[in-house]
Coordinates of C-alpha atoms (C1' of nucleotides) in Angstrom, one line a residue:
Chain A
X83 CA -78.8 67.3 -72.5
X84 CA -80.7 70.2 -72.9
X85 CA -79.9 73.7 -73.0
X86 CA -80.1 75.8 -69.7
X87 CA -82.0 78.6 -69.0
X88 CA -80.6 81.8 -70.7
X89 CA -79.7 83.1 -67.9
X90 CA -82.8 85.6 -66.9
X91 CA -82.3 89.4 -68.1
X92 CA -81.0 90.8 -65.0
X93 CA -84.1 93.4 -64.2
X94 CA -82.6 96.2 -61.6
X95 CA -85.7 96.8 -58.9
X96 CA -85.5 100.2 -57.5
X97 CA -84.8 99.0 -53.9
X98 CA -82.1 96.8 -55.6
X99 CA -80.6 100.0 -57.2
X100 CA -81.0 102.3 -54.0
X101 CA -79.1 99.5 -52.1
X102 CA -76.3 99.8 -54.6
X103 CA -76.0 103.5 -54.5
X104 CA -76.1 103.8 -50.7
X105 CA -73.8 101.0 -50.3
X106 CA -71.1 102.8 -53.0
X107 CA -71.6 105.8 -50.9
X108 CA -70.5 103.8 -48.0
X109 CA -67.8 102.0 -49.6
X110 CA -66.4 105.0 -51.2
X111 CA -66.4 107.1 -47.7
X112 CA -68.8 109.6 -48.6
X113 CA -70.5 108.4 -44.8
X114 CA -67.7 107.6 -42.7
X115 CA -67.5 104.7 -40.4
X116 CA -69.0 106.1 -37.4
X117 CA -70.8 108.8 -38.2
X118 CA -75.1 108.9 -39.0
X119 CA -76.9 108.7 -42.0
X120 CA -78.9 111.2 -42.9
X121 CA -82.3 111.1 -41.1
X122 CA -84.6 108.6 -43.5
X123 CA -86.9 111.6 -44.5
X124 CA -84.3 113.4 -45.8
X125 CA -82.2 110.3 -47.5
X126 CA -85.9 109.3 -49.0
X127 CA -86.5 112.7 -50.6
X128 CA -83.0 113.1 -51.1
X129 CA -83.0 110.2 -53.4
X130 CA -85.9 110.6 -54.5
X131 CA -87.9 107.8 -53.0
X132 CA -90.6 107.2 -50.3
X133 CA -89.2 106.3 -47.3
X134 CA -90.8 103.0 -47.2
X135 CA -88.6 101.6 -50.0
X136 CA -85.4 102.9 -48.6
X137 CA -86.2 101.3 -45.6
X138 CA -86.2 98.6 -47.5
X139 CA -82.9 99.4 -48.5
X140 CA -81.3 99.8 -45.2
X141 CA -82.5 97.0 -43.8
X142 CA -80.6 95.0 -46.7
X143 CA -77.2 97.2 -45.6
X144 CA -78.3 96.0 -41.6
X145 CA -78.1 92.5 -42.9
X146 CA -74.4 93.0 -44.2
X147 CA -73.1 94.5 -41.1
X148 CA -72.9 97.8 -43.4
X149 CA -74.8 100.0 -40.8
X150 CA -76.7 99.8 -37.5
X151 CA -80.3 100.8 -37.2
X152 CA -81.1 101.9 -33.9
X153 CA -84.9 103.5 -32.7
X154 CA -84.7 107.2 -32.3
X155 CA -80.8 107.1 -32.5
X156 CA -80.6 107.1 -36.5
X157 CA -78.6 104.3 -38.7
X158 CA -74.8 104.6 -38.0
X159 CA -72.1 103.6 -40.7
X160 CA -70.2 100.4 -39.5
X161 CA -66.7 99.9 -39.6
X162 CA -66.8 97.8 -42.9
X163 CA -63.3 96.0 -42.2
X164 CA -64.4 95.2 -38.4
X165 CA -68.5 93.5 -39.3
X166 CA -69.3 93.2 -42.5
X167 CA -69.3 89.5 -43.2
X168 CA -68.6 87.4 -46.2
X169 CA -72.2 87.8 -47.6
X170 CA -71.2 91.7 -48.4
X171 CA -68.3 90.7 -50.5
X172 CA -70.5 89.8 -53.6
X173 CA -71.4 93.3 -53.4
X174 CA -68.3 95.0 -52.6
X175 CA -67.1 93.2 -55.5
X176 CA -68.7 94.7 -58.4
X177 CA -68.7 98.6 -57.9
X178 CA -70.0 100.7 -60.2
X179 CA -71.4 97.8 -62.6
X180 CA -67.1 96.9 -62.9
X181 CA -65.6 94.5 -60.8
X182 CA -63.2 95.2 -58.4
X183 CA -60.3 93.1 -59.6
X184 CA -58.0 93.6 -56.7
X185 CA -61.1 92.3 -54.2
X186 CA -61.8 89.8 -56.9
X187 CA -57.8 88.5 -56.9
X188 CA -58.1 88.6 -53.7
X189 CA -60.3 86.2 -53.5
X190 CA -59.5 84.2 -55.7
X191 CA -57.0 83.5 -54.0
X192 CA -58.7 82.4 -51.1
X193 CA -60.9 80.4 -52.8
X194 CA -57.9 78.3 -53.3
X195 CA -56.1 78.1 -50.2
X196 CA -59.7 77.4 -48.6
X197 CA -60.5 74.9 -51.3
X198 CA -57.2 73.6 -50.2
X199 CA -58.1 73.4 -46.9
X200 CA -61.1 71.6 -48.1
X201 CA -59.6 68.8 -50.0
X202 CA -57.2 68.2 -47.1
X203 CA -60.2 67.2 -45.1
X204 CA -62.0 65.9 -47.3
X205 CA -59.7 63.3 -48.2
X206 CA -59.1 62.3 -44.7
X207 CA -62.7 61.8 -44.1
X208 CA -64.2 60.7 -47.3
X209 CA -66.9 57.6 -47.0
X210 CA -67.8 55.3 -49.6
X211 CA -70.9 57.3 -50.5
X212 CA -68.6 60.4 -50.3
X213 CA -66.6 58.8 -53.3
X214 CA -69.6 57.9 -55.2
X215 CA -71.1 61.2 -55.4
X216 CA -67.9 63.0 -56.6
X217 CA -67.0 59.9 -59.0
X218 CA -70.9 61.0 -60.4
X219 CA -70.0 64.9 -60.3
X220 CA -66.8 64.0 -62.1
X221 CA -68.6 61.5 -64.9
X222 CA -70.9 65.0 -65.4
X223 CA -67.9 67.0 -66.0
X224 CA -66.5 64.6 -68.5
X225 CA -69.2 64.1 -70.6
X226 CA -69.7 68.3 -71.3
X227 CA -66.1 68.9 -71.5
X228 CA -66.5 70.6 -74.6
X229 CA -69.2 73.0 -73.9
X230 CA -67.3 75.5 -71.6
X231 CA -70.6 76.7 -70.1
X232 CA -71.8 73.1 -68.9
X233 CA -68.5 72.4 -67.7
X234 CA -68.2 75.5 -65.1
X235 CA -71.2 74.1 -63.7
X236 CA -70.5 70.5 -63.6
X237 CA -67.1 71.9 -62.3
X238 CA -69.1 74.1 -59.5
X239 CA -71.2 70.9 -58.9
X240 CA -67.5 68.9 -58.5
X241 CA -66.4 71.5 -56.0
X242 CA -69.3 71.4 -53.9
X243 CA -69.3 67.8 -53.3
X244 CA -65.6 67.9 -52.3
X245 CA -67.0 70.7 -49.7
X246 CA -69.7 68.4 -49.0
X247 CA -67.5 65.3 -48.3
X248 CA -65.5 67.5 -45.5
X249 CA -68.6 66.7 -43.8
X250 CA -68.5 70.1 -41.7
X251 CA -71.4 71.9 -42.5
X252 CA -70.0 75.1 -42.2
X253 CA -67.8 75.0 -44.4
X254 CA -71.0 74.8 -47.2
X255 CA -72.0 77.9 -46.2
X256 CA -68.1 79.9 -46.3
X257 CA -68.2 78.2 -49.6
X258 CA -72.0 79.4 -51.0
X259 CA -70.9 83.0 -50.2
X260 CA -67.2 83.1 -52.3
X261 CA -69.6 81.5 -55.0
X262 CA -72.6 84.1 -55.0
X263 CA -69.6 86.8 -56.0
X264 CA -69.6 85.2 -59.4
X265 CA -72.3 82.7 -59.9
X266 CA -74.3 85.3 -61.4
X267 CA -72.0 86.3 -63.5
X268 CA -71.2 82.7 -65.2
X269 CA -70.7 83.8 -68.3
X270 CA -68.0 86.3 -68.1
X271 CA -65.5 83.3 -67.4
X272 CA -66.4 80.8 -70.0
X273 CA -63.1 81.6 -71.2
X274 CA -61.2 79.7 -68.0
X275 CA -63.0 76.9 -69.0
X276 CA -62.4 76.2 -72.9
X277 CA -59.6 73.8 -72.2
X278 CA -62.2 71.0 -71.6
X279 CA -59.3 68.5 -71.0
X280 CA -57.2 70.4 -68.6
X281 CA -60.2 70.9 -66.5
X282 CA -61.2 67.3 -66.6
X283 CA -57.7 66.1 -65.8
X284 CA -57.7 68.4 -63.0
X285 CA -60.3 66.9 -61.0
X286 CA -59.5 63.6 -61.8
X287 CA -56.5 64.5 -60.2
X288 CA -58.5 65.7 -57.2
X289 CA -60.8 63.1 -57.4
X290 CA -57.8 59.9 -57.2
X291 CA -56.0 61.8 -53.7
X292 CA -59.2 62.0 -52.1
X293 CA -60.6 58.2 -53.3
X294 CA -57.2 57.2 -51.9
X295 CA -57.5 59.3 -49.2
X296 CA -54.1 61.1 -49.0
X297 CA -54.7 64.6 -47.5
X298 CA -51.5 66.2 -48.2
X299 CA -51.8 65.0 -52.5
X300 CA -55.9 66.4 -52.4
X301 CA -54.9 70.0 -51.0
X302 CA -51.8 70.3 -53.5
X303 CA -53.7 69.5 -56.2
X304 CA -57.1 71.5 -55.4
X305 CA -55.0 74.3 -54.9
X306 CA -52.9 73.6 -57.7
X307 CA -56.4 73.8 -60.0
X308 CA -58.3 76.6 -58.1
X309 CA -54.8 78.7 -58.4
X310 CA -54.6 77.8 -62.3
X311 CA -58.5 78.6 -62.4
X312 CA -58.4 81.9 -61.0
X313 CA -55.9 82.9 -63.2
X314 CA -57.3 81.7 -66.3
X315 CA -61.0 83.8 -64.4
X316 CA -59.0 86.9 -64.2
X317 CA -58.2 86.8 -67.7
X318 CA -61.3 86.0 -68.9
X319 CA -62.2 88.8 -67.2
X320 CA -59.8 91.4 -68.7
X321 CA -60.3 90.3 -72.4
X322 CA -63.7 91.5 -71.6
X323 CA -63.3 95.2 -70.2
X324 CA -60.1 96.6 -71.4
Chain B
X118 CA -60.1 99.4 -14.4
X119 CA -64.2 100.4 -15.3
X120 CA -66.7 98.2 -15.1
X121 CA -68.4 97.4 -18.4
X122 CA -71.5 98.6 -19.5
X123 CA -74.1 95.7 -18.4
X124 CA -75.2 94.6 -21.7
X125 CA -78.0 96.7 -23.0
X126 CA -81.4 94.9 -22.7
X127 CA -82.0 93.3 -26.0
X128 CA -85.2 95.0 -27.9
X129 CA -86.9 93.4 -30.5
X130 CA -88.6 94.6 -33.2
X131 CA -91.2 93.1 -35.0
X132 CA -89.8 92.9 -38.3
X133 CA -86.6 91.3 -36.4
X134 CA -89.1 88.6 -34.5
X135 CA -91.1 88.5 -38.5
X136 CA -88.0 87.5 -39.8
X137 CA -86.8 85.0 -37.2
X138 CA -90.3 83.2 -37.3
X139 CA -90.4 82.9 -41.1
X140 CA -87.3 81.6 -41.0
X141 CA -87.8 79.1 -38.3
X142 CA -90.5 77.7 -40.3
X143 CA -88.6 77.6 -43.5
X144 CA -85.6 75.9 -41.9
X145 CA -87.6 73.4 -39.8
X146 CA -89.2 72.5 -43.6
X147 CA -92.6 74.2 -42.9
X148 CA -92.4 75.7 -46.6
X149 CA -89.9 73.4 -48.5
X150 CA -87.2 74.0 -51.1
X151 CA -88.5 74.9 -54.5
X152 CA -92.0 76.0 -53.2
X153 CA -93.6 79.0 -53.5
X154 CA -94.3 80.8 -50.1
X155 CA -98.2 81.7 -49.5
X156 CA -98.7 85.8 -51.2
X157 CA -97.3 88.7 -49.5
X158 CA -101.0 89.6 -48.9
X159 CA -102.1 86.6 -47.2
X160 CA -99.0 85.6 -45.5
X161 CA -99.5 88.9 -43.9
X162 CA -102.7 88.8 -42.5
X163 CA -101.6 85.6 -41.4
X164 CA -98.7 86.6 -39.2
X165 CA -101.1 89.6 -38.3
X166 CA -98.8 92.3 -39.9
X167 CA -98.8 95.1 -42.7
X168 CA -97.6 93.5 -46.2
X169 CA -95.1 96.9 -45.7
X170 CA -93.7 94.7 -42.4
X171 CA -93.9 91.0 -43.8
X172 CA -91.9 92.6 -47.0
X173 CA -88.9 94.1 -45.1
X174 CA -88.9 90.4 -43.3
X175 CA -88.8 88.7 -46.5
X176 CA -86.9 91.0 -48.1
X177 CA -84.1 90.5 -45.7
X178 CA -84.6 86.8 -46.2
X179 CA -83.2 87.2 -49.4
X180 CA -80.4 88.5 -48.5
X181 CA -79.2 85.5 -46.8
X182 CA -80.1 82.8 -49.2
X183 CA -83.2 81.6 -48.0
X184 CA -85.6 82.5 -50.4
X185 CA -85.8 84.4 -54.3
X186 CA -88.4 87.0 -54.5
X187 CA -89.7 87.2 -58.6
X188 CA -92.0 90.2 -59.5
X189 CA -95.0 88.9 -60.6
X190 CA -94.8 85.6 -59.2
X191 CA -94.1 85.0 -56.0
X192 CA -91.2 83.8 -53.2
X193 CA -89.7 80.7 -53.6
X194 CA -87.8 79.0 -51.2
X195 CA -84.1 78.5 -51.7
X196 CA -82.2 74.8 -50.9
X197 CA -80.4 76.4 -48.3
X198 CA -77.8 73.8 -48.5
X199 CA -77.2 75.2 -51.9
X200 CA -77.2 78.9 -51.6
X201 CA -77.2 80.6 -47.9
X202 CA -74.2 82.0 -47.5
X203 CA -72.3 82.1 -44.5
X204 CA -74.2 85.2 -43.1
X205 CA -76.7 83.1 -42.3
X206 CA -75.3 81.0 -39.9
X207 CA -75.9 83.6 -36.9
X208 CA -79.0 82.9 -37.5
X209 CA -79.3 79.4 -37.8
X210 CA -77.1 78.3 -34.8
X211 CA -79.8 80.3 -32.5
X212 CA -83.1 78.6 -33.3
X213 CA -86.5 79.1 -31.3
X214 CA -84.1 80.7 -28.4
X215 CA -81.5 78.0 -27.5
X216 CA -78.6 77.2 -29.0
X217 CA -78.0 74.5 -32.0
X218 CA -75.9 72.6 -30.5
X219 CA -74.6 70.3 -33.3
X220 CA -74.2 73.1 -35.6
X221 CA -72.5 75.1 -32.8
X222 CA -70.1 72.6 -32.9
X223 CA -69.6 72.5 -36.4
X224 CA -68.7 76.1 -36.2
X225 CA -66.2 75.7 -33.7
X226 CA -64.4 73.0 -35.6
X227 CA -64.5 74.9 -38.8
X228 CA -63.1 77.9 -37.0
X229 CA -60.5 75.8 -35.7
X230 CA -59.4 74.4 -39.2
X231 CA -59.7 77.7 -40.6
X232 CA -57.8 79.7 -38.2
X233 CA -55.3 77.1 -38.4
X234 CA -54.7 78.4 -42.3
X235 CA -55.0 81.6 -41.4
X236 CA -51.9 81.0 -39.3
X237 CA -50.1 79.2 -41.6
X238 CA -50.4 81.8 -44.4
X239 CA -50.3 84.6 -41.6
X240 CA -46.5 82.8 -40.7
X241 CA -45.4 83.5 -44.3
X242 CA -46.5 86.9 -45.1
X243 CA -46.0 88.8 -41.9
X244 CA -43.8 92.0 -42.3
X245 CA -42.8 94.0 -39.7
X246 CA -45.8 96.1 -38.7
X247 CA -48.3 92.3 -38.7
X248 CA -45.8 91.8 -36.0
X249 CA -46.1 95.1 -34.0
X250 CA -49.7 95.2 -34.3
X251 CA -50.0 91.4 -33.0
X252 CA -47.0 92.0 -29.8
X253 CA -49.5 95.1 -29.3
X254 CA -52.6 93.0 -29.1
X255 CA -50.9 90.6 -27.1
X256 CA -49.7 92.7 -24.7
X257 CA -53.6 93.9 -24.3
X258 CA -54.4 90.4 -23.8
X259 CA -51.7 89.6 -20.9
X260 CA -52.6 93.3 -19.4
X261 CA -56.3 91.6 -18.5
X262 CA -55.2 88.7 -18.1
X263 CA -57.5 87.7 -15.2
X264 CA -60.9 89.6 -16.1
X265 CA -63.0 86.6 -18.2
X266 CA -64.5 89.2 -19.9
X267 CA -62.1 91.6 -21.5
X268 CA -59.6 88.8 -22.0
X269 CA -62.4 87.4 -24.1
X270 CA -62.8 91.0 -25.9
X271 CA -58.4 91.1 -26.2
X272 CA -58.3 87.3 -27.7
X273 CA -60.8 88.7 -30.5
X274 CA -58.4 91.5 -31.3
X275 CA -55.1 89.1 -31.6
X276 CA -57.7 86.7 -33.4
X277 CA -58.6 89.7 -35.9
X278 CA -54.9 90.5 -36.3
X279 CA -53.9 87.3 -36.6
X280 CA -55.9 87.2 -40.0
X281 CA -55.0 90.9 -40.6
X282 CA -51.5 89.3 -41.1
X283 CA -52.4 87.1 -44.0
X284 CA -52.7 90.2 -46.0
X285 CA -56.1 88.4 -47.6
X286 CA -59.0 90.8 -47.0
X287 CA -61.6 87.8 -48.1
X288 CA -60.5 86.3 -45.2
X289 CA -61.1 88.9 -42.9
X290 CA -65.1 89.2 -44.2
X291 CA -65.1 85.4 -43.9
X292 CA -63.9 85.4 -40.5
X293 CA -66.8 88.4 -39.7
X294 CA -69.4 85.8 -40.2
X295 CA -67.7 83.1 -37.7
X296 CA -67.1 85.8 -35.2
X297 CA -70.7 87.4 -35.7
X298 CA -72.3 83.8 -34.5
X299 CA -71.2 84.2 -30.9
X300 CA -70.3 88.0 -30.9
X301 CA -73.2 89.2 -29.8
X302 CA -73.8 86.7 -27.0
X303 CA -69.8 87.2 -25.5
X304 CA -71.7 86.7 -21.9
X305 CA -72.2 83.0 -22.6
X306 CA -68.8 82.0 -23.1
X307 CA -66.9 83.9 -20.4
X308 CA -66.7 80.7 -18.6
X309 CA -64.4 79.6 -21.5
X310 CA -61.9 82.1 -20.4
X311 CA -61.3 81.3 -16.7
X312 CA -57.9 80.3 -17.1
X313 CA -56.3 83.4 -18.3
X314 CA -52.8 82.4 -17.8
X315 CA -53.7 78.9 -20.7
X316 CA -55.1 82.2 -22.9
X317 CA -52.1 84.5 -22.7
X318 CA -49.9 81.5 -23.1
X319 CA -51.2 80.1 -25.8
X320 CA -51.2 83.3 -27.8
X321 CA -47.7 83.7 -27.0
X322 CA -46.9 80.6 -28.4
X323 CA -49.1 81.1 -31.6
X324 CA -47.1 84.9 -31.6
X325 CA -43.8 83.4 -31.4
X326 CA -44.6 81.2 -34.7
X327 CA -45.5 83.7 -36.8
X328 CA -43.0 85.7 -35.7
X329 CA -40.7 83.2 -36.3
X330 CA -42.1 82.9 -39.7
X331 CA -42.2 79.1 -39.0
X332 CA -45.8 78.0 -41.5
X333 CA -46.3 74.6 -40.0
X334 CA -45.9 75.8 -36.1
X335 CA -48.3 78.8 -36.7
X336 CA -50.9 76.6 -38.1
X337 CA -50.2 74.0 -35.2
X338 CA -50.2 76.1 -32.5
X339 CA -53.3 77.9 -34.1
X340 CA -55.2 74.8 -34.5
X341 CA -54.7 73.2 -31.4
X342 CA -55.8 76.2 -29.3
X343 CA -59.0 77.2 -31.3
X344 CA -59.9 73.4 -31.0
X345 CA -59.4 73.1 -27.2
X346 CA -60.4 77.2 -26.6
X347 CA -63.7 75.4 -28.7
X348 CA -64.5 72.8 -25.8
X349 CA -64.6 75.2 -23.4
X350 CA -66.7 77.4 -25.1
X351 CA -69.2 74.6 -25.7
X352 CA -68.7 73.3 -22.3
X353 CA -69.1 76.8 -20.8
X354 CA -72.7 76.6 -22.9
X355 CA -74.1 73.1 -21.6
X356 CA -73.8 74.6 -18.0
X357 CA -75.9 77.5 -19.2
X358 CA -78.2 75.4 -20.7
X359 CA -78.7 72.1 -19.3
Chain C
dA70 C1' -76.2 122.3 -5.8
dC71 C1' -78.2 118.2 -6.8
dT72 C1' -81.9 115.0 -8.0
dG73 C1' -85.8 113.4 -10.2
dG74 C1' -89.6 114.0 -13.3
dC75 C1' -91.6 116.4 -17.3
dT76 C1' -91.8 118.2 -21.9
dC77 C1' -90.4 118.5 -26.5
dA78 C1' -88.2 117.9 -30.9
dG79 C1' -86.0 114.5 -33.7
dT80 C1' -85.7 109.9 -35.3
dG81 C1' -86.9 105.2 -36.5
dG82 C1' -91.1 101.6 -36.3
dA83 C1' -95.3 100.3 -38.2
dT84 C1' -99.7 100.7 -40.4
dG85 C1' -103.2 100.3 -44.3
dA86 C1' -105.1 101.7 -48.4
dG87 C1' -104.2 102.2 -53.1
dC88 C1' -102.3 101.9 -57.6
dC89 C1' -98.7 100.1 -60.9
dA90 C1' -96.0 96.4 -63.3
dC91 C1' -95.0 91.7 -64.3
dT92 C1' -96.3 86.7 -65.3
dA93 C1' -99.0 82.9 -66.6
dT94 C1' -103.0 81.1 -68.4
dA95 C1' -107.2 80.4 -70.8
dG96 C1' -110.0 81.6 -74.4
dC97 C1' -110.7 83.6 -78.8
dA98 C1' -109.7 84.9 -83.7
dG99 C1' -107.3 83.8 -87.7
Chain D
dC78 C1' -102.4 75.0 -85.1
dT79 C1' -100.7 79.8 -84.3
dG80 C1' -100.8 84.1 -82.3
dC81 C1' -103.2 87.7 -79.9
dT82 C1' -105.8 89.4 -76.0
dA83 C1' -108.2 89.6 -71.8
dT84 C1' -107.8 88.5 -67.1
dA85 C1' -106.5 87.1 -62.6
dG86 C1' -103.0 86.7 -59.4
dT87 C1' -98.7 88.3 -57.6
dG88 C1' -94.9 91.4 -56.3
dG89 C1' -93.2 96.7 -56.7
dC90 C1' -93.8 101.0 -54.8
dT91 C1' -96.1 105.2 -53.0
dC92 C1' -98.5 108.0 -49.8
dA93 C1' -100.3 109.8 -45.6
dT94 C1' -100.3 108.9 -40.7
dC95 C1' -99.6 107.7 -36.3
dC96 C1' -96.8 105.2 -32.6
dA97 C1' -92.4 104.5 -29.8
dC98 C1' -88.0 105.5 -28.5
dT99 C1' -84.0 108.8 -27.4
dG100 C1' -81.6 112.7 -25.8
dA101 C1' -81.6 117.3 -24.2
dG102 C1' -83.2 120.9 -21.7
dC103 C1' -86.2 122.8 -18.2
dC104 C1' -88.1 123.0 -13.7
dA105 C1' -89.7 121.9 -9.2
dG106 C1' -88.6 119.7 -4.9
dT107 C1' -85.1 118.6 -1.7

DNA sequence: ACTGGCTCAGTGGATGAGCCACTATAGCAG
DNA sequence: CTGCTATAGTGGCTCATCCACTGAGCCAGT
């Protein structure tokens, strides 16, 4: 198999890094829930950019539920808690270029009662073709289990068929946005995935309750793994920044 | 008891209708996964707006998954299976004006599987305050009992605090993006909220649960009234719509 | 005193021309 | 065959302007 892509450098645009620092000035309460912006003449100059590209910027906080735009009104801060949805929490959790680990616990743990959720479904409405495709995923994952990196993503592949085989669509999409907060940052947890053999075992272990379809044996063990993984994520993660 | 403000007319801006357009003709496979999108330049003139315009529309694309924007390259389209996060879904249940139906549906029934976690974990982590703050926003729901509309607005709260209670903030944003698919069109669904009396009682019952700190009866009770609260909504839409 | 219309200042919406920076490719020099 | 360079195509970003919407205050008519 050959080698993937090293992983792009990341290049920071400067709308990209405006977004950042207006959305830390959000987070951090600087521009309180409620109030207005600054007008976007003065934020532009303020920053130090024309207003076009911080326009650019706001409209990327819009999209996040971070603020409201309104025409000759001004852009007012949203209450974060009560609309930001679940596309802002791959921003909210790296602040600062560090990650938030309480956010990032946080949702780890959800990842795994979801995924639970997930593999109770999915067992109870696999089809034959369901089975197939994760048998496949999980023939993928065995044959890299000693190349950590390969593994996470035949592991991520694994996972998404098990979403997949829920066979509610939605679900894909709750799922894509808990795995943009650390897609892009594979590499900072090839350390949860050096036990090739553990991780293998574990989704054959997924993989037999949903073939069989018991619902109650697939959501123990996927959230039996996806608790164990998060763990073995978070410490990955603090080896790395003490 | 006021009446409500009558739903400010809905403006939209160009860049809003830009967006909504080039998503349409992403989704509907006009410009398929992996491709590139025509230039900036030309796909301007084409849509008969400023490159400044088409850029804040694709720009905000991005954000939800739909497409990767390289410098010096181009936009290429995203397998929106594969990365749109769950952000997007407001905008994918309301294509060309009408509702998806099917994907409606499949929103309702993930809501109804979700929330029936939520419950569960809410059950076993509620302290006292989760339960003052949810006999407070069920005694907001009984108090308007017999308006559609504000009993509508009153279930959302108990709904929010409901998932307040399981002390998981991830869930909260994740619950943002189900909510934000039929927030903004409360109106349609008021039909679904007739029978305040099945409403109040039901949130009773789902109160009492996690009161009681019984898990399986929070998640029950949960589940069965987001599923049949569900129907109505989509029933309360196919009149609209025939 | 109240109503309705008008003006004005402040704010976001949108434009179009222009230049810079990045990427890939083809052709040339070694 | 290798490595450099020129070039064309694409997105990144700026600048200067004008349009459209909002809210507040003023003023004339009733």
């Amino acid at each position: 198999m050959s080698q993937d892509a090293p992983e792009p450098i990341a290049r920071t645009s400067l709308i990209e890094t405006l977004r950042k620092k207006l959305q830390e000035d959000i987070l951090s309460g600087r521009y309180p829930a409620g109030t207005s912006l600054p007008p976007e003449r003065e934020l532009a100059a303020r920053y130090g950019v024309t207003r076009t590209s911080l326009k650019h910027a706001l409209i990327e906080l819009r999209s996040f539920g971070l603020i409201a735009i309104r025409h000759g009104i001004g852009s007012i801060v949203e209450d974060v808690a009560a609309r930001a949805g679940a596309d802002a929490l791959q921003y909210m959790a790296q602040r600062e270029g560090g990650w938030d680990l309480r956010l990032f616990v946080d949702l780890l743990e959800a990842r795994a009662l979801i995924g639970g959720l997930f593999g109770r479904v999915a067992a109870s409405r696999r089809t034959e073709a369901d089975v197939e495709s994760l048998r496949e995923a999980l023939g993928g994952a065995r044959r890299t289990s000693r190349d950590p990196h390969g593994l996470q993503v035949a592991e991520n592949l694994f996972m998404r068929r098990v979403t997949e085989t829920t066979h509610v669509r939605t679900f894909v999409f709750l799922s894509n946005s808990i795995s943009a907060v650390y897609a892009r940052t594979l590499d900072a947890f090839g350390g949860a995935f050096e036990d090739g053999d553990w991780v293998t075992g574990s989704l054959e272990e997924i993989f037999d309750e949903i073939r069989d379809g018991s619902s109650a044996g697939a959501e123990s063990a996927m959230e039996r793994y996806l608790t164990e993984s998060g763990k073995r994520m978070i410490a990955a993660l603090e080896e790395q920044s003490p």
